[in-house]
């Protein structure tokens, strides 16, 4: 059995003597006797070495080394070594919420810088310190828009990730939201759009933003941060709230989390935005410092009237995103976006045996209709070492032959050539 | 300290990508941004020094004792980081769970989820658990949505109210409201716990659920909880267990046995995953028999040696896109397997021993907020000192000067000038003794030289910060 408890038997006795208790059990006397536990089915403890072996065994039953074309909102981008090295510093890792700002300037300044980076990326004016992930951020954006517009209709554009739509409906099950599919802002609190769309299509939502504003509705844009190295930003399209999944900014894919929910807005709406926000101030000597600010929006003060129930942020993930964006820099992010887009276009051009389903241009992901069932094709490709993409029917977003294919900077031309050949073999034979 | 943007030099860069090995493709100009995002232009060493210096302006558990009550700042074992970084965990794409075609590629992950959920249920006396909720507050919301789904399914349309004690975390009422409920607060008694008569006064047929924390946020076990459960169940209201303080009772008693129907766990507190400056956490929900059909889906199930996914028929749906903060769950699972049966029981025993030891050593210098025996944390009020000009916050700041993190002073709202101390089980007796010696010294200084406390901290990178200015001259980004 392992333990990280340092207290020896003799120390326990000394401490009990100071307390004036005969035994540790006595300290639990406020638990009524009938409810004291008798037994449970928990396995015996293991040494660290055995835990490591056990976990390696579980990890070994997963496939994590295939050449991946899976995307659908989560992407296999390269994570620079500096991200792990710096975010792994335990002064960050093992701290909590910056309740004592004097000894939390590392946390607070890094959040402030993260907020600044997100504003620069999106061309928005205020960003919060992060939410859980892209799907919950979209839900929070919808509730924020409902609060601002004082209307209950939430219009969901067909571009939005179908999993996000499910999450929206689960979260809002008991709120009187009127969810409508389409792009008509009249009478609505907001129109939720995603760019690039779930199927990878890139659009310009500027005109829709104008229509939203004419109808006194908000435009909420869910964005893919890496794509903003190239494509028009939410701010440039007139978005009132920009949200996104920050996984691509230095987070491991990790089978779904932890990820990063990004949210940014315009100055006029900042007091209706949920989540922590760091702000700059100074101490009595005029030294620059940072604190959590506008806390009167939050649950620990407002309780039932809070902007959200969220009481933390994904601070460590926000730190990773900040480090990632600094390491890439202005030129690097553009190069990254160009690489993703160019490689995807190269692959797309090779798939002449499949029908491209996108309505317009795409960024780094596109949907194809194969000559046969996507399950059969992906199973065959798996045998050849490829995760061939996402069968769209499985996420309720297409027919059984449809496949969503994503390409990142990590895929080489040789891999793209081999994949195109393997896909053709599998789909056409 | 400079901002990273102030270190930017046009043309400097850190990361390079391979030269493009395919023809460069371009999108139509009207789809493209006008100017590249103004990210800093810095070298790798600039970035490394910047964030290293920032880290040095922070304090974590690995630096010092961090007795932040209610937050359970225990040691985060290093092995948990190693296993979460294994490529077979860290590099799994979540959509490998979206298609049955890929189910064979994630059998290890499914096995882990299945076993972890079973262990969580067993520890708390629940029928099942789901690791989907992403953090504690998200778990609360999920639990409240489960309660709503239950009543909707049973046609209990009149049930629109949730009862929350005034000592509860602010997330409880906020979560209940997000799940569509009205909230009624029930006051705690002067002894810091809930009394049956006050509870009965607000109990009626409109009550859908009751959200309790036990031990509560005063560090006290709610001894009347079983009776409260009976009263709730008499009107078909569900009893919700806020798992914030589960670490105090693991292996000693189980929420399910006490009558709770639904709960959330805070894996970062109870099972020692790193707090990461405020997140990521992981907030699984557990349910008893009544709420089993409504659990979030899809769920990992096990048939004939093969793991696959199923969604319960009456499921509330997806609360997370996939399996919540999976890599946090991996860490917690490793922690639980390491400690195992005997070890997990010892965790709560020593956590409670340590809190009572601090209470015993400080109770003559600081006034305990309540007279009942404390569990895993002890709560004092600095009201007597505050009347002479030294507030709880001043003690907190003076502790920073002496190399400690401060106890919780902002919470609970029910205790004035609160000093809420949670030592956890991973601190040694000499650490506790040194901390107690410091606290006793501060109590003496508060009498003799109060200005030392009032002017603290003086050794930190910045002094007390002007929060009013931060809110008034709002500067939340360097644009």
PDB file of C-alpha atoms in Angstrom, chain A residues 74-168:
ATOM      1  CA  UNK A  74     -10.421  19.140 -31.935  1.00  0.00           C
ATOM      2  CA  UNK A  75      -7.130  19.022 -33.781  1.00  0.00           C
ATOM      3  CA  UNK A  76      -3.825  17.226 -33.702  1.00  0.00           C
ATOM      4  CA  UNK A  77      -1.528  20.263 -33.694  1.00  0.00           C
ATOM      5  CA  UNK A  78       2.102  20.235 -32.645  1.00  0.00           C
ATOM      6  CA  UNK A  79       2.663  21.420 -29.077  1.00  0.00           C
ATOM      7  CA  UNK A  80       6.001  23.235 -28.707  1.00  0.00           C
ATOM      8  CA  UNK A  81       8.201  21.871 -25.908  1.00  0.00           C
ATOM      9  CA  UNK A  82       8.089  25.184 -24.072  1.00  0.00           C
ATOM     10  CA  UNK A  83       4.376  24.792 -23.376  1.00  0.00           C
ATOM     11  CA  UNK A  84       4.815  21.712 -21.170  1.00  0.00           C
ATOM     12  CA  UNK A  85       8.065  22.948 -19.657  1.00  0.00           C
ATOM     13  CA  UNK A  86       6.643  26.276 -18.512  1.00  0.00           C
ATOM     14  CA  UNK A  87       3.059  25.363 -17.659  1.00  0.00           C
ATOM     15  CA  UNK A  88       4.428  22.383 -15.714  1.00  0.00           C
ATOM     16  CA  UNK A  89       6.178  24.642 -13.208  1.00  0.00           C
ATOM     17  CA  UNK A  90       4.583  23.716  -9.935  1.00  0.00           C
ATOM     18  CA  UNK A  91       4.260  27.343  -8.801  1.00  0.00           C
ATOM     19  CA  UNK A  92       1.535  27.485 -11.455  1.00  0.00           C
ATOM     20  CA  UNK A  93       0.441  23.895 -11.304  1.00  0.00           C
ATOM     21  CA  UNK A  94      -0.128  23.552  -7.581  1.00  0.00           C
ATOM     22  CA  UNK A  95      -1.558  27.006  -6.847  1.00  0.00           C
ATOM     23  CA  UNK A  96      -5.244  27.748  -6.577  1.00  0.00           C
ATOM     24  CA  UNK A  97      -7.532  30.656  -7.347  1.00  0.00           C
ATOM     25  CA  UNK A  98      -5.655  33.934  -6.781  1.00  0.00           C
ATOM     26  CA  UNK A  99      -7.467  34.856  -3.568  1.00  0.00           C
ATOM     27  CA  UNK A 100      -4.280  36.486  -2.275  1.00  0.00           C
ATOM     28  CA  UNK A 101      -3.157  38.626  -5.218  1.00  0.00           C
ATOM     29  CA  UNK A 102       0.157  39.615  -3.612  1.00  0.00           C
ATOM     30  CA  UNK A 103       1.424  36.031  -3.952  1.00  0.00           C
ATOM     31  CA  UNK A 104      -0.538  35.237  -7.119  1.00  0.00           C
ATOM     32  CA  UNK A 105       0.845  37.756  -9.577  1.00  0.00           C
ATOM     33  CA  UNK A 106       2.087  34.922 -11.771  1.00  0.00           C
ATOM     34  CA  UNK A 107      -1.448  33.631 -12.147  1.00  0.00           C
ATOM     35  CA  UNK A 108      -3.034  37.038 -12.502  1.00  0.00           C
ATOM     36  CA  UNK A 109      -0.574  38.535 -14.972  1.00  0.00           C
ATOM     37  CA  UNK A 110      -0.661  35.385 -17.084  1.00  0.00           C
ATOM     38  CA  UNK A 111      -4.468  35.575 -17.167  1.00  0.00           C
ATOM     39  CA  UNK A 112      -4.279  39.258 -18.095  1.00  0.00           C
ATOM     40  CA  UNK A 113      -1.865  38.416 -20.896  1.00  0.00           C
ATOM     41  CA  UNK A 114      -4.084  35.531 -22.006  1.00  0.00           C
ATOM     42  CA  UNK A 115      -7.060  37.921 -22.123  1.00  0.00           C
ATOM     43  CA  UNK A 116      -4.969  40.365 -24.147  1.00  0.00           C
ATOM     44  CA  UNK A 117      -3.864  37.667 -26.587  1.00  0.00           C
ATOM     45  CA  UNK A 118      -7.460  36.528 -27.104  1.00  0.00           C
ATOM     46  CA  UNK A 119      -8.593  40.104 -27.727  1.00  0.00           C
ATOM     47  CA  UNK A 120      -5.808  40.586 -30.281  1.00  0.00           C
ATOM     48  CA  UNK A 121      -6.637  37.280 -31.954  1.00  0.00           C
ATOM     49  CA  UNK A 122     -10.386  37.943 -32.174  1.00  0.00           C
ATOM     50  CA  UNK A 123     -10.395  41.750 -32.514  1.00  0.00           C
ATOM     51  CA  UNK A 124     -12.691  41.959 -29.501  1.00  0.00           C
ATOM     52  CA  UNK A 125     -12.292  44.303 -26.513  1.00  0.00           C
ATOM     53  CA  UNK A 126     -12.697  42.096 -23.434  1.00  0.00           C
ATOM     54  CA  UNK A 127     -11.999  38.428 -22.835  1.00  0.00           C
ATOM     55  CA  UNK A 128     -12.672  36.500 -19.649  1.00  0.00           C
ATOM     56  CA  UNK A 129     -10.145  34.285 -17.894  1.00  0.00           C
ATOM     57  CA  UNK A 130     -11.671  31.241 -19.671  1.00  0.00           C
ATOM     58  CA  UNK A 131     -14.587  28.840 -19.393  1.00  0.00           C
ATOM     59  CA  UNK A 132     -14.614  25.031 -19.468  1.00  0.00           C
ATOM     60  CA  UNK A 133     -14.596  24.298 -23.192  1.00  0.00           C
ATOM     61  CA  UNK A 134     -16.001  25.340 -26.547  1.00  0.00           C
ATOM     62  CA  UNK A 135     -19.431  23.784 -26.024  1.00  0.00           C
ATOM     63  CA  UNK A 136     -20.075  25.230 -22.579  1.00  0.00           C
ATOM     64  CA  UNK A 137     -18.716  28.577 -23.773  1.00  0.00           C
ATOM     65  CA  UNK A 138     -21.362  28.611 -26.515  1.00  0.00           C
ATOM     66  CA  UNK A 139     -24.054  27.883 -23.920  1.00  0.00           C
ATOM     67  CA  UNK A 140     -22.754  30.692 -21.712  1.00  0.00           C
ATOM     68  CA  UNK A 141     -22.767  33.010 -24.744  1.00  0.00           C
ATOM     69  CA  UNK A 142     -26.396  32.118 -25.448  1.00  0.00           C
ATOM     70  CA  UNK A 143     -27.446  32.839 -21.841  1.00  0.00           C
ATOM     71  CA  UNK A 144     -25.435  36.069 -21.898  1.00  0.00           C
ATOM     72  CA  UNK A 145     -27.221  37.156 -25.095  1.00  0.00           C
ATOM     73  CA  UNK A 146     -30.611  36.266 -23.612  1.00  0.00           C
ATOM     74  CA  UNK A 147     -29.733  38.394 -20.582  1.00  0.00           C
ATOM     75  CA  UNK A 148     -28.631  41.352 -22.719  1.00  0.00           C
ATOM     76  CA  UNK A 149     -31.402  41.260 -25.327  1.00  0.00           C
ATOM     77  CA  UNK A 150     -34.106  40.239 -22.833  1.00  0.00           C
ATOM     78  CA  UNK A 151     -35.470  37.833 -25.431  1.00  0.00           C
ATOM     79  CA  UNK A 152     -35.603  34.046 -25.261  1.00  0.00           C
ATOM     80  CA  UNK A 153     -35.164  33.000 -28.855  1.00  0.00           C
ATOM     81  CA  UNK A 154     -31.768  31.560 -29.699  1.00  0.00           C
ATOM     82  CA  UNK A 155     -31.183  30.966 -33.401  1.00  0.00           C
ATOM     83  CA  UNK A 156     -28.687  28.222 -34.215  1.00  0.00           C
ATOM     84  CA  UNK A 157     -27.082  28.471 -37.633  1.00  0.00           C
ATOM     85  CA  UNK A 158     -26.520  25.124 -39.420  1.00  0.00           C
ATOM     86  CA  UNK A 159     -22.756  25.742 -39.260  1.00  0.00           C
ATOM     87  CA  UNK A 160     -22.655  24.958 -35.526  1.00  0.00           C
ATOM     88  CA  UNK A 161     -21.074  21.703 -34.273  1.00  0.00           C
ATOM     89  CA  UNK A 162     -23.959  19.232 -33.675  1.00  0.00           C
ATOM     90  CA  UNK A 163     -22.415  18.140 -30.364  1.00  0.00           C
ATOM     91  CA  UNK A 164     -22.507  21.763 -29.210  1.00  0.00           C
ATOM     92  CA  UNK A 165     -26.184  21.876 -30.155  1.00  0.00           C
ATOM     93  CA  UNK A 166     -26.835  18.824 -27.979  1.00  0.00           C
ATOM     94  CA  UNK A 167     -24.925  20.424 -25.120  1.00  0.00           C
ATOM     95  CA  UNK A 168     -26.883  23.660 -25.494  1.00  0.00           C
TER      96      UNK A 168
END
